[in-house]
mmCIF file of C-alpha atoms in Angstrom:
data_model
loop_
_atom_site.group_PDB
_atom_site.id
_atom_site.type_symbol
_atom_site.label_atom_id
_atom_site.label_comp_id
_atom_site.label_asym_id
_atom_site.label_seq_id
_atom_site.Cartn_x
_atom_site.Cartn_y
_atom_site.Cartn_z
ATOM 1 C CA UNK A 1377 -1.955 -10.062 26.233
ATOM 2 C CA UNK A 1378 -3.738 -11.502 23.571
ATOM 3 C CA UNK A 1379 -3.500 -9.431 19.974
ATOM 4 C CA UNK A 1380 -6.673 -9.386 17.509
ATOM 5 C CA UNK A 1381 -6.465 -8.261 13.626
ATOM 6 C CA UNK A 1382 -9.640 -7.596 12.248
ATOM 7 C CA UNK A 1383 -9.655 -7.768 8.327
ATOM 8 C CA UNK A 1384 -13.197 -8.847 7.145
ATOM 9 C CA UNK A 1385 -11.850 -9.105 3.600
ATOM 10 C CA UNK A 1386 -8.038 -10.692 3.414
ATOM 11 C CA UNK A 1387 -8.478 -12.834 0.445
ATOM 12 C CA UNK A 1388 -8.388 -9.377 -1.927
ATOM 13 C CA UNK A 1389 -4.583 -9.530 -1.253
ATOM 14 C CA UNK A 1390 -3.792 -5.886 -1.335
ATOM 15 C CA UNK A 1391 -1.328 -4.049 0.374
ATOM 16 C CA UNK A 1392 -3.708 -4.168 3.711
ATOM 17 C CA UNK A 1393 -4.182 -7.860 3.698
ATOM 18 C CA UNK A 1394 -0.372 -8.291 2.982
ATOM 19 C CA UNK A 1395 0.580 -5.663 6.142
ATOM 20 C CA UNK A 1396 -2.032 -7.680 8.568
ATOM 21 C CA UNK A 1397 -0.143 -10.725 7.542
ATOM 22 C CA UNK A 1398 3.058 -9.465 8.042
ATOM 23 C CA UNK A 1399 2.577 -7.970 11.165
ATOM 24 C CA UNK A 1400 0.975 -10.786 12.819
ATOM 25 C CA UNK A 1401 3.621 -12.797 11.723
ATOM 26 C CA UNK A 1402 6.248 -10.344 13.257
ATOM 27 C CA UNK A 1403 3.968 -9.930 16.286
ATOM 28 C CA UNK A 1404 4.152 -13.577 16.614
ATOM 29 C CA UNK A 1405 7.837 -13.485 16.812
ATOM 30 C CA UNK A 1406 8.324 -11.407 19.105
ATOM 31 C CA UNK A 1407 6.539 -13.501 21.465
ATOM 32 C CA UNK A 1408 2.676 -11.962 21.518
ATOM 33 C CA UNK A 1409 -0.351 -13.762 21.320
ATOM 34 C CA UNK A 1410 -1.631 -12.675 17.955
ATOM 35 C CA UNK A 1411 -4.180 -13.847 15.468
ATOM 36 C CA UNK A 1412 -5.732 -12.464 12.252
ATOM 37 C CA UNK A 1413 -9.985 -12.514 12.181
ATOM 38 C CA UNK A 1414 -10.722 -12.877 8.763
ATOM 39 C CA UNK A 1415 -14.144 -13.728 7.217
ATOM 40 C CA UNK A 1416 -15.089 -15.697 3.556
ATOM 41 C CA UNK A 1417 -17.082 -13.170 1.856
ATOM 42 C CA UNK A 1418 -18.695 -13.011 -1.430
ATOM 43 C CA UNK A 1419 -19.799 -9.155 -1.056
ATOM 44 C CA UNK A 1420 -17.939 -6.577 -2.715
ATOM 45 C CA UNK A 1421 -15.615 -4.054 -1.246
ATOM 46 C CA UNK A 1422 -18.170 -1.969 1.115
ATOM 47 C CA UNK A 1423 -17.233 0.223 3.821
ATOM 48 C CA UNK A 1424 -20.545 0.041 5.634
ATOM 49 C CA UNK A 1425 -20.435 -4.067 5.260
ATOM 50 C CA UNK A 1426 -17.105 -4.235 6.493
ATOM 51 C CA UNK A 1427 -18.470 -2.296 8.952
ATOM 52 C CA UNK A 1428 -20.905 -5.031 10.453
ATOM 53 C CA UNK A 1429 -18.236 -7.927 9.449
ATOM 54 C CA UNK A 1430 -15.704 -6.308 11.511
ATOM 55 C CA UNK A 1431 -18.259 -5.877 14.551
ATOM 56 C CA UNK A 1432 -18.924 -9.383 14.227
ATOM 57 C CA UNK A 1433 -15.292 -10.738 14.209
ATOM 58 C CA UNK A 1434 -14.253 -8.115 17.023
ATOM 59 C CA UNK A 1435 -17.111 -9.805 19.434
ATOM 60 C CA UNK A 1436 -15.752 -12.988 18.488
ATOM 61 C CA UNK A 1437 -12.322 -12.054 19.274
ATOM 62 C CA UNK A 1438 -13.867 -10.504 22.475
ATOM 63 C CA UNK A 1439 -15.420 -14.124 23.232
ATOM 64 C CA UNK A 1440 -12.610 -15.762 22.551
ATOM 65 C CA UNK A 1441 -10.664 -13.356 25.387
ATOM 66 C CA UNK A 1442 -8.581 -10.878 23.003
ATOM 67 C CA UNK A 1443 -7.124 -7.664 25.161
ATOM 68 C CA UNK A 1444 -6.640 -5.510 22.253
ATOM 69 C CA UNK A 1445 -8.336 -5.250 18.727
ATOM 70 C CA UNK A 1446 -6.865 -3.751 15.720
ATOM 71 C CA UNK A 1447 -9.335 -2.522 13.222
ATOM 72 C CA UNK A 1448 -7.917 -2.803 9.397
ATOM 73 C CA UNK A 1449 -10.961 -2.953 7.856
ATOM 74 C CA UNK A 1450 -14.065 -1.638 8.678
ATOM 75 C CA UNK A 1451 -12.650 0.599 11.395
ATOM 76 C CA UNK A 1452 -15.411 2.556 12.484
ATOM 77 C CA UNK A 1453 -17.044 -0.666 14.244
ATOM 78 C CA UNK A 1454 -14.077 0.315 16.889
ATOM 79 C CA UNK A 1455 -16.852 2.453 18.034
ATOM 80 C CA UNK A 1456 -18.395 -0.288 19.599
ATOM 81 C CA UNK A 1457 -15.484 -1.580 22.212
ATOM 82 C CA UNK A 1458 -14.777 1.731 23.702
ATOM 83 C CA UNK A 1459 -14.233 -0.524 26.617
ATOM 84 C CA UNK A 1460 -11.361 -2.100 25.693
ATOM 85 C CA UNK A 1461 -8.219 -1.499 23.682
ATOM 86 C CA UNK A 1462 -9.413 -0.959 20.207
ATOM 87 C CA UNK A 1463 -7.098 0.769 17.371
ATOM 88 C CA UNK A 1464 -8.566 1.607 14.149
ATOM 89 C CA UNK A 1465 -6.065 1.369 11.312
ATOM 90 C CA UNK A 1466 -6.447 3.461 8.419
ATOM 91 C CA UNK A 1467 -3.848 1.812 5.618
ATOM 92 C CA UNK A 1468 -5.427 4.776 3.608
ATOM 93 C CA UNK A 1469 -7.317 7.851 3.054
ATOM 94 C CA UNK A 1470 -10.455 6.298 2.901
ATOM 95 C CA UNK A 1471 -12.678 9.229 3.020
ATOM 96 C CA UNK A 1472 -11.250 11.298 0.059
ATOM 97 C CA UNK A 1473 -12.268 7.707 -1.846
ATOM 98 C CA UNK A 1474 -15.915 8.412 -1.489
ATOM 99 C CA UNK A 1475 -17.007 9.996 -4.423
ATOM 100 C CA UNK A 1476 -19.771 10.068 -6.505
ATOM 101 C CA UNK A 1477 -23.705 12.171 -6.042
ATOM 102 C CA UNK A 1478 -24.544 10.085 -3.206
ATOM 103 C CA UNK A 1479 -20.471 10.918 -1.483
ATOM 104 C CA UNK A 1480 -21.339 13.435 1.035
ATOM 105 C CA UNK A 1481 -24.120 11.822 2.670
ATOM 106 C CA UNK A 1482 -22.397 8.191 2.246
ATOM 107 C CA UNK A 1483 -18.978 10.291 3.883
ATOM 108 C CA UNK A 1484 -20.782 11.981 6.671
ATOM 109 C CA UNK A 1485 -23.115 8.547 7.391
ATOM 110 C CA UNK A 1486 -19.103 7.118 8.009
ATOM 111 C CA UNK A 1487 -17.826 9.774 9.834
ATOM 112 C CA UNK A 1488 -19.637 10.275 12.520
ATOM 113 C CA UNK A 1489 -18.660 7.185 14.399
ATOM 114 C CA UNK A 1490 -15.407 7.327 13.291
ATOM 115 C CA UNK A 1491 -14.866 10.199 14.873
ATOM 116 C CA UNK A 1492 -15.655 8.497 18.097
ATOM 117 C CA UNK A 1493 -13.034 5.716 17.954
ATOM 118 C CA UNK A 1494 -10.838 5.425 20.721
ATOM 119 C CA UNK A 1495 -7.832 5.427 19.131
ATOM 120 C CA UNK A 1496 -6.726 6.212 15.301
ATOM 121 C CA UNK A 1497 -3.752 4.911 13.616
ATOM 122 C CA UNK A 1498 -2.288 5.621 10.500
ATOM 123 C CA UNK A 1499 0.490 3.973 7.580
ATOM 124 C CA UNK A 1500 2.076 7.753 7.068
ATOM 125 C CA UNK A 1501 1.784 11.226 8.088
ATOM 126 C CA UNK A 1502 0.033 11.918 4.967
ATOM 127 C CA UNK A 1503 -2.901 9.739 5.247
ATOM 128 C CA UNK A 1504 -3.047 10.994 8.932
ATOM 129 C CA UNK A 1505 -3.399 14.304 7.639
ATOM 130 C CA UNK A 1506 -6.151 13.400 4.928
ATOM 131 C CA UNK A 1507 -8.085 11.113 7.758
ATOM 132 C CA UNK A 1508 -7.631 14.007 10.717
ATOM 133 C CA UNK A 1509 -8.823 16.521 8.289
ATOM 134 C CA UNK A 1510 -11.831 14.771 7.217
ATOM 135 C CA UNK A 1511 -12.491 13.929 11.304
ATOM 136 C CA UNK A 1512 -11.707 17.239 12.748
ATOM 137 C CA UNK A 1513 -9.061 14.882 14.849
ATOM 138 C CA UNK A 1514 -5.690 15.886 15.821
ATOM 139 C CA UNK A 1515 -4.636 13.052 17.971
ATOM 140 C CA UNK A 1516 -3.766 10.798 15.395
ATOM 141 C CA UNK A 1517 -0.680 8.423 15.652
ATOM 142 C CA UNK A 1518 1.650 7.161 12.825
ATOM 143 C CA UNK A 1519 3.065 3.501 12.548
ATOM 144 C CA UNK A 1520 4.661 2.994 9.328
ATOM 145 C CA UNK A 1521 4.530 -0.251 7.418
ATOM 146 C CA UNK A 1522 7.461 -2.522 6.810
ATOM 147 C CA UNK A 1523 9.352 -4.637 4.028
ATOM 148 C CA UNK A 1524 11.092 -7.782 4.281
ATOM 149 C CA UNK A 1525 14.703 -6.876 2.803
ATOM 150 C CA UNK A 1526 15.841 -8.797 -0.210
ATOM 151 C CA UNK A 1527 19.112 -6.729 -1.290
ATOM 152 C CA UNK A 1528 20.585 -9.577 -3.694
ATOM 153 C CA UNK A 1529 17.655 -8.761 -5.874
ATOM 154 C CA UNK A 1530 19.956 -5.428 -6.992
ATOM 155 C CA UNK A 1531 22.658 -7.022 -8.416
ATOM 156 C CA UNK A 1532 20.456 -9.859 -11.008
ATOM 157 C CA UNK A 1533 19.284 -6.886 -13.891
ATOM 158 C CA UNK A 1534 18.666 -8.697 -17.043
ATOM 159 C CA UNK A 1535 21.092 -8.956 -19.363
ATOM 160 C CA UNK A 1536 19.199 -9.413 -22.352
ATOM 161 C CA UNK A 1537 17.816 -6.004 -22.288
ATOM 162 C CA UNK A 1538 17.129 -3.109 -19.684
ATOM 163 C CA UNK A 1539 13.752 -2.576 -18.800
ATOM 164 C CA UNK A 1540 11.722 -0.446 -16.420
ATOM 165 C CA UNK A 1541 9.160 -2.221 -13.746
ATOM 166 C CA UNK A 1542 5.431 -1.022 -12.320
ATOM 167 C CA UNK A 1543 3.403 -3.555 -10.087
ATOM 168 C CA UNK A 1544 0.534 -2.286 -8.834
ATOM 169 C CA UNK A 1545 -3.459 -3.390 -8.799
ATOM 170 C CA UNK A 1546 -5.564 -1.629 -11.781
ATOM 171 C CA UNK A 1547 -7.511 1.244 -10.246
ATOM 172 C CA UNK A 1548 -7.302 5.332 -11.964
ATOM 173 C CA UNK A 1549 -5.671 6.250 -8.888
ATOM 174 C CA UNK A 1550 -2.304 4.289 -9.296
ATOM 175 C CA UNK A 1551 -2.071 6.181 -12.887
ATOM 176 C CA UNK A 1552 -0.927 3.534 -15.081
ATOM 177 C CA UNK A 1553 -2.129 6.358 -17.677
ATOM 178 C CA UNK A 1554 1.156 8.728 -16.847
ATOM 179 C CA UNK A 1555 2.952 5.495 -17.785
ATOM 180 C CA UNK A 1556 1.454 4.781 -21.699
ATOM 181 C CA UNK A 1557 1.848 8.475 -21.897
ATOM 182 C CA UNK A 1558 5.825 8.248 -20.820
ATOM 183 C CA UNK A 1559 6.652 5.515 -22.753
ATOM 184 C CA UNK A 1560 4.340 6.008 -25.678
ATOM 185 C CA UNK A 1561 7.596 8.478 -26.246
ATOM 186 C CA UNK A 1562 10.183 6.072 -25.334
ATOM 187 C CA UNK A 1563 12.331 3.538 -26.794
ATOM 188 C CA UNK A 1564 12.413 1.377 -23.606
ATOM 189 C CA UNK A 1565 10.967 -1.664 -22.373
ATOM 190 C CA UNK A 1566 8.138 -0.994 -19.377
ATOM 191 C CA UNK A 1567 6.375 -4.228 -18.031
ATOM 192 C CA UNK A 1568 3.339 -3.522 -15.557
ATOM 193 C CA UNK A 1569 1.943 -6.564 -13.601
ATOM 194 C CA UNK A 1570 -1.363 -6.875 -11.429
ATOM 195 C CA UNK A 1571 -4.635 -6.723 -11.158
ATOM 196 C CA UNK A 1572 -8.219 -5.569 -10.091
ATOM 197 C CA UNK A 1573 -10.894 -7.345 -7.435
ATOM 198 C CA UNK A 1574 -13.492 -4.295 -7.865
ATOM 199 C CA UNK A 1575 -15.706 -5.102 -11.001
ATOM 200 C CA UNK A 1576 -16.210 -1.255 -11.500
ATOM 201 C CA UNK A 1577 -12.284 -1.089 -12.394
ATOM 202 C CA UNK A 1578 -12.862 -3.796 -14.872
ATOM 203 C CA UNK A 1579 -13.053 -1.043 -17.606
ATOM 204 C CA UNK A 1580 -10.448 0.726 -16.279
ATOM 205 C CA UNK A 1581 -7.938 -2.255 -16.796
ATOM 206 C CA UNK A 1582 -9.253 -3.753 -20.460
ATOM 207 C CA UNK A 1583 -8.693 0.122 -21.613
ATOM 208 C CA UNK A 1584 -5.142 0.164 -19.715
ATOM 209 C CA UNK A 1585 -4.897 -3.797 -22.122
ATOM 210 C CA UNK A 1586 -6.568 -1.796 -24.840
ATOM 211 C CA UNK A 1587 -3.859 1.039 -25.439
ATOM 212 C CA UNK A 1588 -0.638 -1.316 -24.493
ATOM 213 C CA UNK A 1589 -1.670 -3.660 -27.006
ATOM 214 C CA UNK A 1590 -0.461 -0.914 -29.407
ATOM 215 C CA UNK A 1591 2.488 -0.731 -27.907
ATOM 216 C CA UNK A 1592 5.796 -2.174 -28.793
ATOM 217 C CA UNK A 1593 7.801 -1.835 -25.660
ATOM 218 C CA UNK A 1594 4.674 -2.060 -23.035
ATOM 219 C CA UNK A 1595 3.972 -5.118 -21.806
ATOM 220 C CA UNK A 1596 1.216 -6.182 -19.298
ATOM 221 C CA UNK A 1597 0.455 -8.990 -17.710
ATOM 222 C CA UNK A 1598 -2.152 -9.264 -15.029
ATOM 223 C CA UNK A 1599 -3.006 -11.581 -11.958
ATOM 224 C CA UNK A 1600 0.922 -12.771 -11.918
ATOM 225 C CA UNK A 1601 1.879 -14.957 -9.120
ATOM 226 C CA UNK A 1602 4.502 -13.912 -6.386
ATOM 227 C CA UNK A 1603 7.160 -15.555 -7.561
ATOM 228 C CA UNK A 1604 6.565 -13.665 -11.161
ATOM 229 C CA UNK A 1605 6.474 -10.576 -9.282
ATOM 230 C CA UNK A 1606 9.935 -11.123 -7.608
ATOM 231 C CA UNK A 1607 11.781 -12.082 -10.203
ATOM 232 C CA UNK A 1608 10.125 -9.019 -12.275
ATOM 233 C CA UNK A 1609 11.301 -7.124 -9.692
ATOM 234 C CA UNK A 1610 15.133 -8.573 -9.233
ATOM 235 C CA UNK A 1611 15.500 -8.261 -13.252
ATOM 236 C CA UNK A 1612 14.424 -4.594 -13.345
ATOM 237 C CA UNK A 1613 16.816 -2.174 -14.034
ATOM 238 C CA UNK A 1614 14.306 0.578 -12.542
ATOM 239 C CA UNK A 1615 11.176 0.619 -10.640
ATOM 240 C CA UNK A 1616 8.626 3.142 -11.780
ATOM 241 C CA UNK A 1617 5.889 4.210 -9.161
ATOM 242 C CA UNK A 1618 3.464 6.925 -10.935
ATOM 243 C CA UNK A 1619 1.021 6.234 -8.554
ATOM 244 C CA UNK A 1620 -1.405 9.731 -7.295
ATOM 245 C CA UNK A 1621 -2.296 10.594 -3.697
ATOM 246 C CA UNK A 1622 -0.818 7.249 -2.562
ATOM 247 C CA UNK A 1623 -1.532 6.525 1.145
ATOM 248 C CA UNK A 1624 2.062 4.964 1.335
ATOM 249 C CA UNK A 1625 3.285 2.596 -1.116
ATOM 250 C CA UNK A 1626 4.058 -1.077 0.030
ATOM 251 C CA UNK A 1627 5.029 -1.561 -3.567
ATOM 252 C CA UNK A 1628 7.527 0.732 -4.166
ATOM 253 C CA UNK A 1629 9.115 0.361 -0.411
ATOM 254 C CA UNK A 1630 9.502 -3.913 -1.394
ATOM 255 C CA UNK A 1631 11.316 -2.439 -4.840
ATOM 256 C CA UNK A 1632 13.289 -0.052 -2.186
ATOM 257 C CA UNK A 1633 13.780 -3.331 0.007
ATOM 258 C CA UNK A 1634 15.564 -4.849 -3.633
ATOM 259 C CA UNK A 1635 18.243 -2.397 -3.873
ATOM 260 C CA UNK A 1636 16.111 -1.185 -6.961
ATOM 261 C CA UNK A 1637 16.496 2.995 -7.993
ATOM 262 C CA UNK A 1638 13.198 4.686 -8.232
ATOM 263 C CA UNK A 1639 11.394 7.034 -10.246
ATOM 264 C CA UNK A 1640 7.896 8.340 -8.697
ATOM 265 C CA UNK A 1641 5.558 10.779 -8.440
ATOM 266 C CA UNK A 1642 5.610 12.849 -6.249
ATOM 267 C CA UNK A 1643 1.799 12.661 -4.537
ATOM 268 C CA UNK A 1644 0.892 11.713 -1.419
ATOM 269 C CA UNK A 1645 2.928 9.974 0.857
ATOM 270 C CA UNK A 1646 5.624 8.963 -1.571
ATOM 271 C CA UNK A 1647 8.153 11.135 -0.685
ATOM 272 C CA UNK A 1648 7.431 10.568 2.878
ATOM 273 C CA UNK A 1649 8.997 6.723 2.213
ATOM 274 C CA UNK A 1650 11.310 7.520 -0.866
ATOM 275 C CA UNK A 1651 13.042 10.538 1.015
ATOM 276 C CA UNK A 1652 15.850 11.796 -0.673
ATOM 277 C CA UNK A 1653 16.654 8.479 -1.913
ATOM 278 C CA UNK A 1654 15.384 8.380 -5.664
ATOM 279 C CA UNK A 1655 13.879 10.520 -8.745
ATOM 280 C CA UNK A 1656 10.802 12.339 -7.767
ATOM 281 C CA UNK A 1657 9.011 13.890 -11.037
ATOM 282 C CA UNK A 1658 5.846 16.326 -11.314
ATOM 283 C CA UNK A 1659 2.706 14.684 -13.642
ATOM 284 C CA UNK A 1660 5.148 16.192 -16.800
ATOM 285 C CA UNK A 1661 5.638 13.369 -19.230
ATOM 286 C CA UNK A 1662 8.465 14.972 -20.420
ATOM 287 C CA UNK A 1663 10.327 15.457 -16.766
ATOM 288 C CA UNK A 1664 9.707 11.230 -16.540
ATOM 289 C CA UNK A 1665 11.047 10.990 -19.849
ATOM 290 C CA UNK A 1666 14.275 12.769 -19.171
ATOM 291 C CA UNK A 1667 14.653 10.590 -15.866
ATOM 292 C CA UNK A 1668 14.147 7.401 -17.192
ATOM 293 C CA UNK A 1669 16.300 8.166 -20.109
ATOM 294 C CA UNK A 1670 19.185 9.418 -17.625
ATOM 295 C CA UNK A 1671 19.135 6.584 -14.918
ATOM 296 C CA UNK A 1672 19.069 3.982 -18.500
ATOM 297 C CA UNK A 1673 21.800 5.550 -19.381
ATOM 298 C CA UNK A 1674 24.285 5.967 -16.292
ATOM 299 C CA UNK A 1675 24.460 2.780 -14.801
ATOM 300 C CA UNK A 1676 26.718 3.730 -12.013
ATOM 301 C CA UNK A 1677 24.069 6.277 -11.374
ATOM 302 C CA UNK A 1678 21.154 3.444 -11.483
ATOM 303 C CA UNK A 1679 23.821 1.713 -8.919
ATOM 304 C CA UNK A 1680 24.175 4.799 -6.450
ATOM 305 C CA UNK A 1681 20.481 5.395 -6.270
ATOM 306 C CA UNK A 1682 20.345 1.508 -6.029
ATOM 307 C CA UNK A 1683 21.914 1.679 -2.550
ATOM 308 C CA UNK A 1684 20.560 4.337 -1.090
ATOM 309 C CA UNK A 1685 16.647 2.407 -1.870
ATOM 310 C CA UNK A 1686 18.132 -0.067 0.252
ATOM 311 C CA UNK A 1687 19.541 1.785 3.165
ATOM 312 C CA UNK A 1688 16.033 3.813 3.209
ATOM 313 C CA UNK A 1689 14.260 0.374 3.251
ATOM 314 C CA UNK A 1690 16.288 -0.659 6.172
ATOM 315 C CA UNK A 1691 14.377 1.841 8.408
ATOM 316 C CA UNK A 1692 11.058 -0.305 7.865
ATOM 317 C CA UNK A 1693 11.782 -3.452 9.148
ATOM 318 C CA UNK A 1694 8.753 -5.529 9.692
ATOM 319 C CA UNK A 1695 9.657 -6.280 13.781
ATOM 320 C CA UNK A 1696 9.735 -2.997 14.406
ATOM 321 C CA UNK A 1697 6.018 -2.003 13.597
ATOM 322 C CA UNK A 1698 4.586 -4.972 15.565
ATOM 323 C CA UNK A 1699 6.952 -3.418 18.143
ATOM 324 C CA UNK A 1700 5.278 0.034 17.604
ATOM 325 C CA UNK A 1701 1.681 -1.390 17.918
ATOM 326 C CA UNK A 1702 2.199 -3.776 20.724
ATOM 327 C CA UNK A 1703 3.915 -0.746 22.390
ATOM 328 C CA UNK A 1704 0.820 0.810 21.947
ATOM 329 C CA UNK A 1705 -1.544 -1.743 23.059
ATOM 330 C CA UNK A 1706 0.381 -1.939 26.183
ATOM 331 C CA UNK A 1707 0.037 1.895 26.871
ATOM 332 C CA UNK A 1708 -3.693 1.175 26.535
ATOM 333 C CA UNK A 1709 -4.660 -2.245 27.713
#
């Protein structure tokens, strides 16, 4: 059985492009013929493009003898192969993202064939929720994400001085605003790393720069490379993750994966990954104020929560969602 990923777009290197990779790779180990169909594109983020890229790559793949086609981008074109095993993956609740005076007609233009896809997968019960309401769809499966496990990271907090963590790209949605707010009140260090790909985020971001520039203890530093980000990460004494109606959160499940306690909102499918494992807050500054103050001050606290990340984290290995979706492609193919 040969195993296609189609991902018009995995230069961005977002959480989707980072899953395909992953799972790939894990498919790969586990012995099944898989390959990632990826295209160079200069156009910007477009669901209707990605649309026609991800036809075209998916009839290469078909050339090229591919069984089964996952769709991570562009998934409605899985229209278009109801012959054959196609899966369209939604890594989020795309639909709700369509906004705007032109939304409706843009939302219902994408709906209708994505109601007709074979078969619908999605990263968490919450975005399956969001996508099955939008597509009047109640057969829609769940295969969660995974992490790669690095649980040394928890014991290498900086010594020099304590301070809280938020990677994320810049978009309204992942609420770096809660953050300025929190720690506008705060005495603590906060560093947030990342950046943005869409140009109409651009103002977003120099406005996030704008206000921490004013900042003593805020830091930010954007477009960091991965080895940055890790050792960020492993030096953090807390991982923050204010981010709203999050379809599941690869970057707080890799701080989960470092033995790292958590403070988040709780929105979207956050608590479906955290559990009962860290600090949930409401959108009250002062609630995250309290928190952070009380895990900064109770280390063996910061330590208990610290193990409990990790245990959760060991639930989403990466092997066994390439196990879930070859599983599938088998039942299917």
């Amino acid at each position: 059985m040969k195993i296609a990923h189609i991902a018009p777009r995995l230069s961005f290197g977002g959480g989707t492009e980072r899953f395909v990779i992953e799972v790939d790779r894990a498919m790969r180990e586990l012995g099944a013929q898989s390959r990632i169909y990826s295209a160079t594109t200069s156009l910007k983020p477009d669901y209707l493009g990605d649309i026609a890229v991800s036809t075209r790559l998916a009839r290469k793949a078909v050339r090229e003898r591919c069984d089964v086609l996952f769709f991570h981008q562009g998934q409605e074109a899985a229209v278009f192969f109801r012959n054959r095993a196609a899966f369209s993956y939604y890594h989020e609740a795309k639909y709700d993202l369509v906004t705007g005076p032109s939304g409706s007609a843009y939302r219902t233009l994408l709906k209708q064939p994505a109601r007709r896809c074979p078969h619908i997968i999605c990263n968490s019960r919450y975005t399956a929720s969001r996508i099955g309401a939008v597509l009047d769809r109640d057969d829609i499966l769940v295969v969660y994400p995974g992490v790669t496990m690095h649980p040394e990271e928890s014991d290498r907090v900086s010594q020099d001085e304590a301070f809280c963590y938020y990677h994320s790209r810049f978009h309204p949605r992942k609420n770096h605003d809660l953050l300025l707010e929190v720690f506008s009140g705060l005495p603590y260090q906060l560093r947030m790393t990342g950046g943005t790909w869409d140009q109409k985020f651009g103002k977003y971001q120099q406005e996030v720069f704008r206000r921490a520039s004013g900042m003593f203890n805020l830091h930010v530093i954007p477009d960091i490379n991965e080895t940055m980000r890790k050792l960020f990460l492993a030096e953090a004494a807390l991982f923050l993750f204010p981010a709203r109606d999050e379809p599941f959160g690869l970057a707080l499940l890799e701080a989960m994966g470092s033995g790292k306690p958590i403070v988040a909102l709780n929105s979207g499918a956050t608590a479906e990954v955290l559990g009962d494992t860290g600090v949930l807050c409401s959108h009250s500054v002062q609630e995250w104020r309290r928190s952070i103050a009380l895990l900064l001050s109770d280390q063996e606290l910061r330590v208990s929560l610290g193990r409990k990340s990790l245990e959760r984290a060991r639930l989403f290995p990466w092997n066994k969602t390439a196990k879930e979706m070859i599983e599938l492609a088998d039942g299917w193919n």
